[in-house]
Amino acid sequence: MKPGVHAVRYAEKWPFMLLDTIGWQTVDSPEYSNDGTRRSDAGHVIFQYTLRGEGQLEYNGQLYPLTKGSAFLVDIPSPHRYCYPADGGGQPWEFVWLNAKGEDAARYWKQLIATHGPVLTLPEQGPAMTRFWTLYQAMSAGQDQGQVPDIADISTLLYHFVLSLLAPPSSDTRRSHDDKPPLVEQAKQYMREHYARALSLADIADSCGISRAYLCRLFQRHEGVSPLDYIQQRRIEAAVTLLRGSDLPVQDIGRRCGFDSPSYFGKMFKAYVGLSPRAFRAARHEYPFDRLTLK
């Protein structure tokens, strides 16, 4: 791969996140400056990652140095400016970046900035940057050979990259299934097998021979959710499968999935899925999936 800037232009509207441009470049002049209040590409979002050297980002009046391994996220328009610093001393600032658009892009960037702030640190060999380079290679290889990249393939790679940014920090360490303590896997297996019962935290902890407090600390550290959140997710997944694959009354489905109260079942189902159980069952065309996986 080699540095360059690659763009995509679309002849029609597409209902998903789209890549506008992606680039790899080096600058060493204070003339390189981008003001987020004066750009013409309103509705777009930007990711930029420093490979070497240093730049700077001013965001909502706060100044952030952009050193090796740091990335920034901004949307357009917004009160920001990123530039090569006037005192850069001529040392080149090398970076990669992408510009994307679409409702999903705006929504994901809002979530990322709310979670991490405008600047985050990413390992060069981590999942996020690995997926960025896969996207860059797909764009540059096709255009270098005079080929037009497939829009759906490029958008899929873009989603893979953005979802890796949204993943919990533990995902970025590439921790394998085998790295998790056996007690966590034991607790998960117990909950998957007994989600239809009215399980308490004490029941789950007793099945592993540990205290409730230790179970919660261990589970939160390695799964990112509490044990009770985990079992609630499995119950909702089971309810989706039954709503789609059976004619059982909604109340019966709730009971079979561990919800004693129909109103609580409806409340929790809507919190996870966005619809009541009855509305979800009726909206097969809008929600055509038969199974759901919650993370």
Short mmCIF file of C-alpha atoms in Angstrom, two decimals:
data_model
loop_
_atom_site.label_atom_id
_atom_site.label_comp_id
_atom_site.label_asym_id
_atom_site.label_seq_id
_atom_site.Cartn_x
_atom_site.Cartn_y
_atom_site.Cartn_z
CA MET A 1 0.00 0.00 0.00
CA LYS A 2 1.09 3.56 -0.59
CA PRO A 3 -0.13 7.00 0.51
CA GLY A 4 -2.96 8.61 -1.43
CA VAL A 5 -6.51 9.88 -1.28
CA HIS A 6 -9.41 7.84 -2.61
CA ALA A 7 -13.00 9.04 -3.02
CA VAL A 8 -16.38 7.49 -3.73
CA ARG A 9 -19.31 9.29 -5.38
CA TYR A 10 -22.78 7.78 -5.44
CA ALA A 11 -25.28 8.05 -8.28
CA GLU A 12 -28.20 7.28 -5.99
CA LYS A 13 -29.10 7.43 -2.32
CA TRP A 14 -28.22 4.40 -0.23
CA PRO A 15 -29.84 3.66 3.17
CA PHE A 16 -26.64 2.96 5.10
CA MET A 17 -23.37 4.51 6.23
CA LEU A 18 -21.23 5.45 3.24
CA LEU A 19 -17.57 6.20 2.74
CA ASP A 20 -16.92 9.55 1.09
CA THR A 21 -13.11 9.72 1.09
CA ILE A 22 -10.21 7.89 2.70
CA GLY A 23 -6.60 8.98 2.76
CA TRP A 24 -3.03 8.55 3.93
CA GLN A 25 -0.87 11.65 3.79
CA THR A 26 1.94 13.68 5.34
CA VAL A 27 1.96 17.44 5.99
CA ASP A 28 4.64 19.78 7.35
CA SER A 29 3.16 23.24 6.86
CA PRO A 30 0.91 25.40 9.09
CA GLU A 31 -1.14 26.01 5.96
CA TYR A 32 -2.75 22.64 6.66
CA SER A 33 -5.78 23.70 8.72
CA ASN A 34 -9.43 22.59 8.71
CA ASP A 35 -12.16 24.63 10.38
CA GLY A 36 -15.26 22.57 11.19
CA THR A 37 -17.56 25.60 11.04
CA ARG A 38 -16.59 26.58 7.49
CA ARG A 39 -16.63 23.31 5.58
CA SER A 40 -19.07 22.57 2.79
CA ASP A 41 -19.58 18.85 3.58
CA ALA A 42 -22.24 19.29 6.27
CA GLY A 43 -23.58 16.02 7.65
CA HIS A 44 -20.27 14.21 7.25
CA VAL A 45 -18.05 12.77 10.00
CA ILE A 46 -14.26 12.44 10.18
CA PHE A 47 -11.83 9.99 11.76
CA GLN A 48 -8.11 10.81 11.69
CA TYR A 49 -5.24 8.77 13.18
CA THR A 50 -1.63 9.89 13.69
CA LEU A 51 1.08 7.52 12.45
CA ARG A 52 4.04 9.77 13.33
CA GLY A 53 4.81 13.40 14.11
CA GLU A 54 2.25 15.60 15.82
CA GLY A 55 -0.76 17.72 14.96
CA GLN A 56 -3.35 19.38 17.13
CA LEU A 57 -7.11 19.55 17.51
CA GLU A 58 -9.05 22.42 19.02
CA TYR A 59 -12.49 21.19 20.05
CA ASN A 60 -15.03 23.32 21.91
CA GLY A 61 -12.22 25.63 22.99
CA GLN A 62 -9.97 22.87 24.35
CA LEU A 63 -6.63 22.02 22.72
CA TYR A 64 -5.61 18.39 22.21
CA PRO A 65 -2.15 17.27 20.97
CA LEU A 66 -2.39 14.58 18.30
CA THR A 67 0.61 12.31 18.79
CA LYS A 68 1.44 8.85 17.46
CA GLY A 69 -1.37 6.42 18.22
CA SER A 70 -4.00 9.08 18.90
CA ALA A 71 -7.13 9.54 16.81
CA PHE A 72 -9.81 12.19 16.75
CA LEU A 73 -13.49 12.07 15.86
CA VAL A 74 -15.46 15.11 14.71
CA ASP A 75 -18.68 15.80 12.85
CA ILE A 76 -19.45 18.61 10.44
CA PRO A 77 -20.41 21.27 11.24
CA SER A 78 -19.09 21.56 14.80
CA PRO A 79 -16.76 23.92 16.70
CA HIS A 80 -13.41 22.30 15.93
CA ARG A 81 -10.21 22.95 14.04
CA TYR A 82 -7.43 20.47 13.34
CA CYS A 83 -4.12 21.61 11.94
CA TYR A 84 -0.36 21.27 11.73
CA PRO A 85 0.94 23.35 14.68
CA ALA A 86 2.78 26.58 13.95
CA ASP A 87 5.65 25.40 16.18
CA GLY A 88 5.87 21.98 14.54
CA GLY A 89 9.47 22.69 13.62
CA GLY A 90 9.10 21.15 10.19
CA GLN A 91 8.77 17.61 11.54
CA PRO A 92 6.26 15.88 9.24
CA TRP A 93 2.84 14.90 10.57
CA GLU A 94 1.78 11.62 8.96
CA PHE A 95 -1.76 10.40 9.38
CA VAL A 96 -4.60 8.39 7.89
CA TRP A 97 -8.20 9.51 7.80
CA LEU A 98 -11.66 8.84 6.48
CA ASN A 99 -14.73 10.94 5.81
CA ALA A 100 -18.12 9.19 5.99
CA LYS A 101 -21.76 10.19 5.75
CA GLY A 102 -25.25 8.91 6.42
CA GLU A 103 -27.61 8.69 9.39
CA ASP A 104 -25.74 5.74 10.88
CA ALA A 105 -22.44 7.62 10.67
CA ALA A 106 -23.88 10.63 12.51
CA ARG A 107 -25.44 8.41 15.18
CA TYR A 108 -22.29 6.35 15.74
CA TRP A 109 -20.05 9.41 15.95
CA LYS A 110 -22.37 11.01 18.50
CA GLN A 111 -22.16 7.86 20.61
CA LEU A 112 -18.38 7.57 20.24
CA ILE A 113 -17.74 11.20 21.18
CA ALA A 114 -20.09 10.92 24.16
CA THR A 115 -18.22 7.80 25.34
CA HIS A 116 -14.58 8.66 24.57
CA GLY A 117 -14.52 12.40 23.94
CA PRO A 118 -13.14 13.73 20.65
CA VAL A 119 -9.71 12.08 21.08
CA LEU A 120 -8.91 8.45 21.81
CA THR A 121 -5.83 6.24 21.74
CA LEU A 122 -5.74 3.14 19.52
CA PRO A 123 -3.01 0.49 19.27
CA GLU A 124 -1.49 0.40 15.81
CA GLN A 125 -1.95 -3.37 15.58
CA GLY A 126 -5.34 -3.46 17.31
CA PRO A 127 -8.66 -4.49 15.73
CA ALA A 128 -9.77 -0.94 14.85
CA MET A 129 -6.65 0.02 12.89
CA THR A 130 -6.38 -3.42 11.32
CA ARG A 131 -9.87 -2.94 9.94
CA PHE A 132 -9.06 0.59 8.84
CA TRP A 133 -6.14 -0.70 6.75
CA THR A 134 -8.35 -3.43 5.29
CA LEU A 135 -10.76 -0.72 4.16
CA TYR A 136 -7.94 1.45 2.81
CA GLN A 137 -6.45 -1.46 0.91
CA ALA A 138 -9.83 -2.34 -0.62
CA MET A 139 -10.21 1.22 -1.88
CA SER A 140 -6.65 1.76 -3.09
CA ALA A 141 -6.18 -1.65 -4.71
CA GLY A 142 -9.33 -1.34 -6.78
CA GLN A 143 -8.66 2.21 -7.94
CA ASP A 144 -4.97 1.55 -8.65
CA GLN A 145 -6.06 -1.18 -11.04
CA GLY A 146 -8.75 0.92 -12.67
CA GLN A 147 -11.53 -1.03 -10.96
CA VAL A 148 -14.60 0.44 -9.30
CA PRO A 149 -14.90 -0.86 -5.72
CA ASP A 150 -18.21 -2.53 -4.88
CA ILE A 151 -20.24 -0.06 -2.81
CA ALA A 152 -21.81 -2.72 -0.60
CA ASP A 153 -18.41 -4.32 0.12
CA ILE A 154 -16.86 -0.95 1.00
CA SER A 155 -19.78 -0.06 3.25
CA THR A 156 -19.52 -3.43 5.00
CA LEU A 157 -15.83 -2.84 5.71
CA LEU A 158 -16.68 0.66 6.97
CA TYR A 159 -19.24 -0.79 9.41
CA HIS A 160 -16.69 -3.35 10.61
CA PHE A 161 -14.24 -0.55 11.34
CA VAL A 162 -16.74 1.66 13.16
CA LEU A 163 -18.13 -1.21 15.21
CA SER A 164 -14.60 -2.01 16.39
CA LEU A 165 -14.41 1.57 17.70
CA LEU A 166 -17.70 1.04 19.53
CA ALA A 167 -16.56 -2.24 21.11
CA PRO A 168 -15.66 -2.23 24.84
CA PRO A 169 -11.96 -1.64 25.59
CA SER A 170 -11.48 -5.29 26.50
CA SER A 171 -12.27 -6.24 22.90
CA ASP A 172 -9.30 -4.20 21.70
CA THR A 173 -6.87 -6.41 23.62
CA ARG A 174 -7.94 -9.45 21.58
CA ARG A 175 -8.68 -11.38 24.74
CA SER A 176 -9.66 -14.88 23.71
CA HIS A 177 -12.42 -17.07 25.05
CA ASP A 178 -9.80 -19.17 26.83
CA ASP A 179 -8.48 -16.11 28.70
CA LYS A 180 -11.70 -15.75 30.66
CA PRO A 181 -11.72 -17.34 34.11
CA PRO A 182 -13.49 -20.72 34.20
CA LEU A 183 -15.86 -19.32 36.84
CA VAL A 184 -17.19 -16.73 34.36
CA GLU A 185 -17.83 -19.42 31.75
CA GLN A 186 -19.42 -21.63 34.40
CA ALA A 187 -21.78 -18.82 35.45
CA LYS A 188 -22.70 -18.08 31.83
CA GLN A 189 -23.41 -21.75 31.13
CA TYR A 190 -25.60 -21.99 34.23
CA MET A 191 -27.60 -18.93 33.18
CA ARG A 192 -28.05 -20.16 29.61
CA GLU A 193 -29.39 -23.47 30.91
CA HIS A 194 -31.67 -22.01 33.60
CA TYR A 195 -32.83 -18.65 32.22
CA ALA A 196 -36.49 -19.81 32.39
CA ARG A 197 -36.27 -20.01 36.19
CA ALA A 198 -36.63 -17.06 38.55
CA LEU A 199 -32.89 -16.96 39.23
CA SER A 200 -31.41 -14.67 41.85
CA LEU A 201 -27.84 -13.45 42.06
CA ALA A 202 -27.38 -15.81 45.01
CA ASP A 203 -28.50 -18.78 42.86
CA ILE A 204 -25.92 -17.97 40.21
CA ALA A 205 -23.12 -17.38 42.71
CA ASP A 206 -23.95 -20.60 44.58
CA SER A 207 -23.76 -22.58 41.33
CA CYS A 208 -20.13 -21.44 41.06
CA GLY A 209 -19.29 -21.75 44.75
CA ILE A 210 -18.39 -18.06 45.15
CA SER A 211 -19.86 -14.98 46.81
CA ARG A 212 -22.29 -12.67 45.05
CA ALA A 213 -19.90 -9.73 45.34
CA TYR A 214 -17.01 -11.65 43.80
CA LEU A 215 -19.22 -12.96 40.99
CA CYS A 216 -20.34 -9.42 40.14
CA ARG A 217 -16.78 -8.05 40.11
CA LEU A 218 -15.48 -10.94 38.02
CA PHE A 219 -18.38 -10.86 35.56
CA GLN A 220 -18.34 -7.10 35.09
CA ARG A 221 -14.59 -7.11 34.46
CA HIS A 222 -14.68 -9.83 31.81
CA GLU A 223 -18.13 -9.42 30.22
CA GLY A 224 -18.78 -5.70 30.63
CA VAL A 225 -22.26 -6.33 32.11
CA SER A 226 -23.63 -7.64 35.39
CA PRO A 227 -24.77 -11.27 35.73
CA LEU A 228 -28.40 -10.16 35.93
CA ASP A 229 -28.01 -8.07 32.75
CA TYR A 230 -26.53 -11.11 31.04
CA ILE A 231 -29.40 -13.40 31.96
CA GLN A 232 -31.92 -10.72 30.96
CA GLN A 233 -30.35 -10.61 27.50
CA ARG A 234 -30.62 -14.39 27.14
CA ARG A 235 -34.31 -14.24 28.16
CA ILE A 236 -35.09 -11.57 25.57
CA GLU A 237 -33.25 -13.60 22.89
CA ALA A 238 -35.34 -16.66 23.77
CA ALA A 239 -38.53 -14.57 23.71
CA VAL A 240 -37.75 -13.28 20.21
CA THR A 241 -37.28 -16.85 18.97
CA LEU A 242 -40.61 -17.97 20.48
CA LEU A 243 -42.50 -14.92 19.21
CA ARG A 244 -41.29 -15.67 15.70
CA GLY A 245 -41.41 -19.48 15.78
CA SER A 246 -44.58 -20.27 17.73
CA ASP A 247 -48.21 -19.25 18.17
CA LEU A 248 -47.97 -19.27 21.96
CA PRO A 249 -49.75 -16.39 23.72
CA VAL A 250 -47.41 -13.55 24.69
CA GLN A 251 -48.04 -14.14 28.40
CA ASP A 252 -47.00 -17.79 28.09
CA ILE A 253 -43.84 -16.80 26.23
CA GLY A 254 -42.95 -14.36 28.99
CA ARG A 255 -43.35 -17.06 31.64
CA ARG A 256 -41.35 -19.61 29.62
CA CYS A 257 -38.52 -17.09 29.39
CA GLY A 258 -38.34 -16.37 33.11
CA PHE A 259 -40.67 -13.36 33.44
CA ASP A 260 -43.34 -13.88 36.11
CA SER A 261 -44.96 -10.52 35.43
CA PRO A 262 -46.46 -9.84 31.95
CA SER A 263 -46.03 -6.09 32.42
CA TYR A 264 -42.36 -6.48 33.37
CA PHE A 265 -41.83 -8.76 30.37
CA GLY A 266 -43.33 -6.11 28.11
CA LYS A 267 -41.24 -3.37 29.68
CA MET A 268 -37.94 -5.25 29.36
CA PHE A 269 -38.69 -6.49 25.84
CA LYS A 270 -39.36 -2.95 24.67
CA ALA A 271 -36.20 -1.69 26.38
CA TYR A 272 -34.06 -4.15 24.41
CA VAL A 273 -35.94 -4.46 21.12
CA GLY A 274 -37.73 -1.11 20.85
CA LEU A 275 -41.24 -2.61 20.53
CA SER A 276 -43.67 -4.42 22.77
CA PRO A 277 -43.78 -8.22 22.29
CA ARG A 278 -47.15 -8.00 20.50
CA ALA A 279 -45.99 -5.16 18.25
CA PHE A 280 -42.81 -7.08 17.39
CA ARG A 281 -44.80 -10.20 16.50
CA ALA A 282 -47.05 -8.14 14.21
CA ALA A 283 -44.16 -6.28 12.53
CA ARG A 284 -42.66 -9.26 10.73
CA HIS A 285 -42.02 -7.33 7.52
CA GLU A 286 -40.24 -4.46 9.27
CA TYR A 287 -38.35 -6.83 11.61
CA PRO A 288 -37.90 -10.03 9.56
CA PHE A 289 -35.32 -11.76 11.76
CA ASP A 290 -36.22 -14.97 13.62
CA ARG A 291 -33.37 -14.82 16.10
CA LEU A 292 -31.66 -11.98 17.93
CA THR A 293 -28.24 -11.78 19.58
CA LEU A 294 -27.74 -9.14 22.26
CA LYS A 295 -24.29 -7.94 23.29
#
